[in-house]
Short mmCIF file of C-alpha atoms and ligand atoms in Angstrom, two decimals:
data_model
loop_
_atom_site.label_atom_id
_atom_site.label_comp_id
_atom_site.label_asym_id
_atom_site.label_seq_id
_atom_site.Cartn_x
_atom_site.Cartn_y
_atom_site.Cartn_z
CA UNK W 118 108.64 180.50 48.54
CA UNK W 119 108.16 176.94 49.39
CA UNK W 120 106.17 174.98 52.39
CA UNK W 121 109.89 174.26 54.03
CA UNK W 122 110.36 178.06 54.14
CA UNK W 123 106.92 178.23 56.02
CA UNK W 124 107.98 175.42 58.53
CA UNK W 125 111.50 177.14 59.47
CA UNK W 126 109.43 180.35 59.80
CA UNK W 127 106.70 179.10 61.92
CA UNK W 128 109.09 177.48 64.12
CA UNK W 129 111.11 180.12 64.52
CA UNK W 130 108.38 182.50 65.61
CA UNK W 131 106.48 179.66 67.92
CA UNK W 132 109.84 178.92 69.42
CA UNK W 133 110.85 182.86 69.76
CA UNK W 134 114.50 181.83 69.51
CA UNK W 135 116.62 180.33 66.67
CA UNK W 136 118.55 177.96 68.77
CA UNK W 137 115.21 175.83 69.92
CA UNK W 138 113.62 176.06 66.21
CA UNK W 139 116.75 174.84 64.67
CA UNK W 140 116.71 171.35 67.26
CA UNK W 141 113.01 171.39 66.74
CA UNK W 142 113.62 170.99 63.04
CA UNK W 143 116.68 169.08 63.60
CA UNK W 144 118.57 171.46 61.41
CA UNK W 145 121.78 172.94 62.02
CA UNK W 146 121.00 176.95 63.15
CA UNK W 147 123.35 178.65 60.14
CA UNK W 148 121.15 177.18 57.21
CA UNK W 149 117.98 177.76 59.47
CA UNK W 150 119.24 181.66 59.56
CA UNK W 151 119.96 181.56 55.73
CA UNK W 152 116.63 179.95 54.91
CA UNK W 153 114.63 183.19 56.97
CA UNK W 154 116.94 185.37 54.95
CA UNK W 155 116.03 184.05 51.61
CA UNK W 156 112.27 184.12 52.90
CA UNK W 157 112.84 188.01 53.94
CA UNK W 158 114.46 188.76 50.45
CA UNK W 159 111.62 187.02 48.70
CA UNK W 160 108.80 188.31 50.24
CA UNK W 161 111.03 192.06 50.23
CA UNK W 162 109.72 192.86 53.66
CA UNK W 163 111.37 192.41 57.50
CA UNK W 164 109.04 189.50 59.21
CA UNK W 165 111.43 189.74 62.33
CA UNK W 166 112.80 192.77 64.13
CA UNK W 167 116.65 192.55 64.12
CA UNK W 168 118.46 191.58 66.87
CA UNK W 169 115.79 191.04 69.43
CA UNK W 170 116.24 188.03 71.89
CA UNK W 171 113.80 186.77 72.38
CA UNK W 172 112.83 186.85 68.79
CA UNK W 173 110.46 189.82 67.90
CA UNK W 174 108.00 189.56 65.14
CA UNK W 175 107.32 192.52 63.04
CA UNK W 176 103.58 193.34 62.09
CA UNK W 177 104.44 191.71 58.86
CA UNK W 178 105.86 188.53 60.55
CA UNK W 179 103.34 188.54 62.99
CA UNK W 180 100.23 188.66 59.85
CA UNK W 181 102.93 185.86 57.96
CA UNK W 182 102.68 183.31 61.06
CA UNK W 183 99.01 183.24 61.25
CA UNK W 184 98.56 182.54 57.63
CA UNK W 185 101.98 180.56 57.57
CA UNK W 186 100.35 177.98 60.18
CA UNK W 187 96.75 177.87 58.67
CA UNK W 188 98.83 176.90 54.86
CA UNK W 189 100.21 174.51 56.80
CA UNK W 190 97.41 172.86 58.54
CA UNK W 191 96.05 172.63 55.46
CA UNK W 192 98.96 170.93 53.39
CA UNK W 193 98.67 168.45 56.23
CA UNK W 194 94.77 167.89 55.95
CA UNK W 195 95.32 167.50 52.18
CA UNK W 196 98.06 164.87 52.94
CA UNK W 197 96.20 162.82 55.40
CA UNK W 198 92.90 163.52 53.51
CA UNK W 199 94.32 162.23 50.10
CA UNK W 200 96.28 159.38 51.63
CA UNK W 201 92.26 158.06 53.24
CA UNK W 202 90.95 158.70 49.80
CA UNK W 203 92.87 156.69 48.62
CA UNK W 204 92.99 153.74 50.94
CA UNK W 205 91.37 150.44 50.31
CA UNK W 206 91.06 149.04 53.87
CA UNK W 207 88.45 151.70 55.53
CA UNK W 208 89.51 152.37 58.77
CA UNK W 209 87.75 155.38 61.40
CA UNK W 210 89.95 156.44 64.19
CA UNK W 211 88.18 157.60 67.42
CA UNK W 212 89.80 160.64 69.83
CA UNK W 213 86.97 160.85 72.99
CA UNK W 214 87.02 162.16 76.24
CA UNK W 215 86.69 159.33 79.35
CA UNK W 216 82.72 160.72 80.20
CA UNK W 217 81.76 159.50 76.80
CA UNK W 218 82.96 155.73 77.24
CA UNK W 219 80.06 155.71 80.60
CA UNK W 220 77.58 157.16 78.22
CA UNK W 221 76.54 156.50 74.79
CA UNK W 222 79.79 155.78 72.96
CA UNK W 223 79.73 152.06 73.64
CA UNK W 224 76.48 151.86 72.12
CA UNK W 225 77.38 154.27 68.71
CA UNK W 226 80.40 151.83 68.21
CA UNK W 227 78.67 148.77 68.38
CA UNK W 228 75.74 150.16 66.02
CA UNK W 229 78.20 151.34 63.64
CA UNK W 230 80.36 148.16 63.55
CA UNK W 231 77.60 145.92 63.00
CA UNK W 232 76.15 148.34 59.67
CA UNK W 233 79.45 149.17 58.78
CA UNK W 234 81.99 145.85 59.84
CA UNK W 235 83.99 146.57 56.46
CA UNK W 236 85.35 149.35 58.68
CA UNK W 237 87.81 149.18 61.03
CA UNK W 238 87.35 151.36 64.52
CA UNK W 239 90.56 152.25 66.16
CA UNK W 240 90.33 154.42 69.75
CA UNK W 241 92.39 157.53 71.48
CA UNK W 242 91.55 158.34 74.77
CA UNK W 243 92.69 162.11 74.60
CA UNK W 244 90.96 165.69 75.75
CA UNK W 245 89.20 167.87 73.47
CA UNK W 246 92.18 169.97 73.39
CA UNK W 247 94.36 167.42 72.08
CA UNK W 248 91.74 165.69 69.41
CA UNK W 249 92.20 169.22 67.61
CA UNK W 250 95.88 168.67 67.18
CA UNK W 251 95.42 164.81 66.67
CA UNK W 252 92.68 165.82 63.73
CA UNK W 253 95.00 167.84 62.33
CA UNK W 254 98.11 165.74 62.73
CA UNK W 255 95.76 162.92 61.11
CA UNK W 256 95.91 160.23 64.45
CA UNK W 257 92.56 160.37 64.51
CA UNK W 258 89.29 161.22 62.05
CA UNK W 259 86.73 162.26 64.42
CA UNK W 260 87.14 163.54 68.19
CA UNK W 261 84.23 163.21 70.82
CA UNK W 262 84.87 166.03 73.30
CA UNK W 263 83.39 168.79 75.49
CA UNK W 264 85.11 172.16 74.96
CA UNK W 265 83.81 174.08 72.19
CA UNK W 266 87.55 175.37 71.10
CA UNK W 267 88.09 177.60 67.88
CA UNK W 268 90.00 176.42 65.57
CA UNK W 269 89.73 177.26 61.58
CA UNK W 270 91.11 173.95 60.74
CA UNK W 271 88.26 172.05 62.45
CA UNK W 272 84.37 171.48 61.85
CA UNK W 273 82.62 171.22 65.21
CA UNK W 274 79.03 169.99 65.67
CA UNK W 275 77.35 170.29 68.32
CA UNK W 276 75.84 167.25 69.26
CA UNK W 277 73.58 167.74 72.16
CA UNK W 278 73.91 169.82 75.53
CA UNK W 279 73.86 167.33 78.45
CA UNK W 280 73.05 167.99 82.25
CA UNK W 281 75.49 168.44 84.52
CA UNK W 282 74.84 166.19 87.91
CA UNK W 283 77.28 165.85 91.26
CA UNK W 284 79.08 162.74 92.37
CA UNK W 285 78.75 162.52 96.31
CA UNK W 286 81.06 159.99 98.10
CA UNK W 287 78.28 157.43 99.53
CA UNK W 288 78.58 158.46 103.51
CA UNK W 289 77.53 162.56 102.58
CA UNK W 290 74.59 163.80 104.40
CA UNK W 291 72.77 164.53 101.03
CA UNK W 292 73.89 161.07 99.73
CA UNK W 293 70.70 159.25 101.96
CA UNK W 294 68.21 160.77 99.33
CA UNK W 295 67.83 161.84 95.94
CA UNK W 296 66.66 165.11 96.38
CA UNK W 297 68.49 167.45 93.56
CA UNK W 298 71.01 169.79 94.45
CA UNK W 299 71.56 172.79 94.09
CA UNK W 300 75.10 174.78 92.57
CA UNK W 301 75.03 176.85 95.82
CA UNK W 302 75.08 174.06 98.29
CA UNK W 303 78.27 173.51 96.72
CA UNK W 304 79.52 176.66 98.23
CA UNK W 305 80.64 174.20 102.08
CA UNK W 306 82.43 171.53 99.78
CA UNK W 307 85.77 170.89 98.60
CA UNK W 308 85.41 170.69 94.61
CA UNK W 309 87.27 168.45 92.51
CA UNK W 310 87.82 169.45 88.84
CA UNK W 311 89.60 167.47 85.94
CA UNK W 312 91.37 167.99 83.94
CA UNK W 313 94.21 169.79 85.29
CA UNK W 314 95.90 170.03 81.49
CA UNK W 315 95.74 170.85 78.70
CA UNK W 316 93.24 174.30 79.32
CA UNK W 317 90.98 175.10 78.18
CA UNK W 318 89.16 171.92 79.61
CA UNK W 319 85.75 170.38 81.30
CA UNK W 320 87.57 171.85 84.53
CA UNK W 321 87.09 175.47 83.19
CA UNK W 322 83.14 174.90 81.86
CA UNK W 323 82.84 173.79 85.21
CA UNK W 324 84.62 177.12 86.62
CA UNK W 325 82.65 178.88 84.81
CA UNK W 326 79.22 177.77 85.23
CA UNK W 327 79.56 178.39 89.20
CA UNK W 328 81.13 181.77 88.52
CA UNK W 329 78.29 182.47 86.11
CA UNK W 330 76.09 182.05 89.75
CA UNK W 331 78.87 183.95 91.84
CA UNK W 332 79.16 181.16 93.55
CA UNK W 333 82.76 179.63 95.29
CA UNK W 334 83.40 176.32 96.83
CA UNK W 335 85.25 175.98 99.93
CA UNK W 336 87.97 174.92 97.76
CA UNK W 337 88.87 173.87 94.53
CA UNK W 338 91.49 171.11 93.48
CA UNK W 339 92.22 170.20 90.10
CA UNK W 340 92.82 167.01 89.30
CA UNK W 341 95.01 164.85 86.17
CA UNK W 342 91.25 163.22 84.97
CA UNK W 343 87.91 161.54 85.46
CA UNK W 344 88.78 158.46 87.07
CA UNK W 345 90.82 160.32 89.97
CA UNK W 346 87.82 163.07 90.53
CA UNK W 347 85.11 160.25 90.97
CA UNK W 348 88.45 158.00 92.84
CA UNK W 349 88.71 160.72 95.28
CA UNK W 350 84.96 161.60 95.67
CA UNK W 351 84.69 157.52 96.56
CA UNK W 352 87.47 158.17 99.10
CA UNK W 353 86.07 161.01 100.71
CA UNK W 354 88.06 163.93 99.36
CA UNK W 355 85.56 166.48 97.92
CA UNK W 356 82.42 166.22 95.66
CA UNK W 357 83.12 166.61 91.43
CA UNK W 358 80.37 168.13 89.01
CA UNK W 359 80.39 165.88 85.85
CA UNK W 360 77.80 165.15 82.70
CA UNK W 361 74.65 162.72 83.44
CA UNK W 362 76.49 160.21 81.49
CA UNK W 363 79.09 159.40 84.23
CA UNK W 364 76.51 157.70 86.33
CA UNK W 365 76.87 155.06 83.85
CA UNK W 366 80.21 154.35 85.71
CA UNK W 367 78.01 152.46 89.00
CA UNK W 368 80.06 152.65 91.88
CA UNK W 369 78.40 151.52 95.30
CA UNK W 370 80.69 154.05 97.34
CA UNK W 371 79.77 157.32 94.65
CA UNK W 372 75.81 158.65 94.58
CA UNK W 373 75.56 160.83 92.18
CA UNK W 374 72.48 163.98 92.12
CA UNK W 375 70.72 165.52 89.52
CA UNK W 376 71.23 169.31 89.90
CA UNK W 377 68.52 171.75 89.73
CA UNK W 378 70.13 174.75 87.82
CA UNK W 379 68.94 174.45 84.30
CA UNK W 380 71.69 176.45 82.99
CA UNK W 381 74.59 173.88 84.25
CA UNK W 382 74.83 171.89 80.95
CA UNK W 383 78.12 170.13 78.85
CA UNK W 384 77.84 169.96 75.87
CA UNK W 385 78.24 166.65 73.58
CA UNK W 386 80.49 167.72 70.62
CA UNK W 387 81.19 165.77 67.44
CA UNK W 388 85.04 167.58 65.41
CA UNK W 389 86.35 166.24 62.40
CA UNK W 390 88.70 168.26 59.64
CA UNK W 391 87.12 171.26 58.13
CA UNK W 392 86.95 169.74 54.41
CA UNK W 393 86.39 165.92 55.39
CA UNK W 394 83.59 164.62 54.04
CA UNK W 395 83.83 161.19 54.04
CA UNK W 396 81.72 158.34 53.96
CA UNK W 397 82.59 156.88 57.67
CA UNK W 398 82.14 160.37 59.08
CA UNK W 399 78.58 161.08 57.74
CA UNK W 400 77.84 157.27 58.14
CA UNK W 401 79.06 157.59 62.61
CA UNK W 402 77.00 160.83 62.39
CA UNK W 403 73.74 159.37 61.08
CA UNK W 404 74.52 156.30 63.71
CA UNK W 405 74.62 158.74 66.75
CA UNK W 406 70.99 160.16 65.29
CA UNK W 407 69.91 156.71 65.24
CA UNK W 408 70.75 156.18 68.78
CA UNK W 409 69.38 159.71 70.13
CA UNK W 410 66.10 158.70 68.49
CA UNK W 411 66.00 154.98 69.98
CA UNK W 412 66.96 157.07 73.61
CA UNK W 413 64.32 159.20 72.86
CA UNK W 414 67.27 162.18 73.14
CA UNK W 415 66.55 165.71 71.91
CA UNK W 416 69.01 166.99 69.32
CA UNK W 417 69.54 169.61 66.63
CA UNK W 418 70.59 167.50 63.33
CA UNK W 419 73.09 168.91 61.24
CA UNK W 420 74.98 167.31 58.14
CA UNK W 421 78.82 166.96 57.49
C1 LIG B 581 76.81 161.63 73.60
O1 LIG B 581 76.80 161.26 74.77
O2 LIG B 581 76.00 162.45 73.17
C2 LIG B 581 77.86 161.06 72.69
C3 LIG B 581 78.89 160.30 73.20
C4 LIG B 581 79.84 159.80 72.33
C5 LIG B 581 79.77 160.03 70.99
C6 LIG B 581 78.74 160.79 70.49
C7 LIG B 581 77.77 161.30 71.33
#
């Protein structure tokens, strides 16, 4: 049994039909067939039920797939991980969600350039859902994101847990003062949530800290990203719910609240690849302490 035996296999079952597996792998579909034949015959046990459309996994194809995709995950970690070991140029790739670039990301980059310029800093706007493919596809070394996904592949820290606050358009009748809100004066105003895609996303911690409080807006529309929410809220549209670090963004026609529920939190979150170790990821992480300590920010420290 080889890796390419695991690839056909794994596409094959993600696909659920040999037609779209075989153009996926840009194979022809009569040596894709043979290949899960040979696999079958090697292994001595069925992994797919015969003649099922769409393709049926048996329990032994079904317990093959999960460990088929977490071999290869792996193979590609040890790929991308070897191929950084052994580069000369040091380079750190960046995946982070839009909130971070209004908070304290500007500030962690320019502290780590300036102890670290051998190092080269690339960025990748992306959600948290797509830095876990991204880490494992090797695009990028360490994601800054919001959802706390599982994934065995991936080493998650949890950063901090930052307060949640609401982004008013300017003319609102709460807008004139600062007063907090509350989650359940949110119950007679159109929300807008981002992102729409992929889910999990912020949209759903959102969902779910109102539902947590029974409580239902008017309406809810969910919208492509950041930008648009607090675009809309300027124009009018609805109020959003984002993390404190959005305020950062200054806009003369937004106002945005401090809420009073304790509980409505985000939560700052630092994923690299489960066995990466390396120098420029311990070195960002101790630079992120160093900034929570010069903001005076409460953390839990933890070490890659
Ligand atoms: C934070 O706001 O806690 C944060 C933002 C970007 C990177 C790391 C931490």
């Amino acid at each position: 049994m080889e890796l390419r035996h695991l690839r056909y296999f794994v596409a094959v079952a993600d696909e659920k039909n040999f037609t779209r597996a075989a153009e996926r792998l840009h194979i022809a579909q009569p040596p894709l067939s043979r290949q899960i034949r040979q696999l079958e015959e090697d292994l001595g046990v069925e992994l797919i039920e015969k003649g099922t459309r769409p393709v049926k996994l048996t329990a032994a194809g079904a317990f093959f797939h999960a460990h088929a995709q977490e071999l290869l995950a792996k193979a590609a970690e040890l790929k991308t991980m070897t191929r950084r070991v052994g580069q000369i140029e040091r380079t750190l790739s960046i995946g982070f969600v839009a909130s971070t670039l209004y908070g304290l990301l500007p500030e962690i980059v320019r502290r780590f350039r300036s102890q670290y310029p051998q190092v080269e800093v690339a960025f990748h706007e992306m959600t948290t859902m797509q830095q876990m493919q991204a880490l494992k596809d090797g695009v990028i070394d360490v994601g800054f994101g919001r959802v706390k996904s599982e994934d065995p592949n991936i080493r998650r820290i949890v950063l901090r847990e930052e307060r949640l606050i609401v982004a008013l358009p300017a003319a609102h009748p709460r807008a004139a003062s600062s007063d907090p809100m509350s989650l359940v004066d949110l119950q007679s105003e159109c929300l807008l949530v981002y992102p729409k895609s992929p889910r999990p996303s912020f949209a759903d911690q959102v969902l779910a800290v109102l539902s947590e409080r029974a409580i239902t807006p008017l309406k809810i529309v969910e919208v492509r990203e950041l930008q648009i929410a607090v675009g809309l809220v300027a124009a009018g549209q609805g109020v959003a719910i984002v993390p404190d670090s959005v305020q950062g963004m200054r806009r003369d026609d937004v106002v945005f609240l401090p809420l009073t529920d304790r509980h409505a939190v985000s939560p700052s979150m630092f994923s690299v690849r489960k066995l990466d170790r390396s120098e420029e990821l311990q070195n960002m992480l101790a630079v992120i302490y160093q900034v929570y300590d010069a903001a005076g920010i409460g953390y839990h420290r933890e070490t890659l």
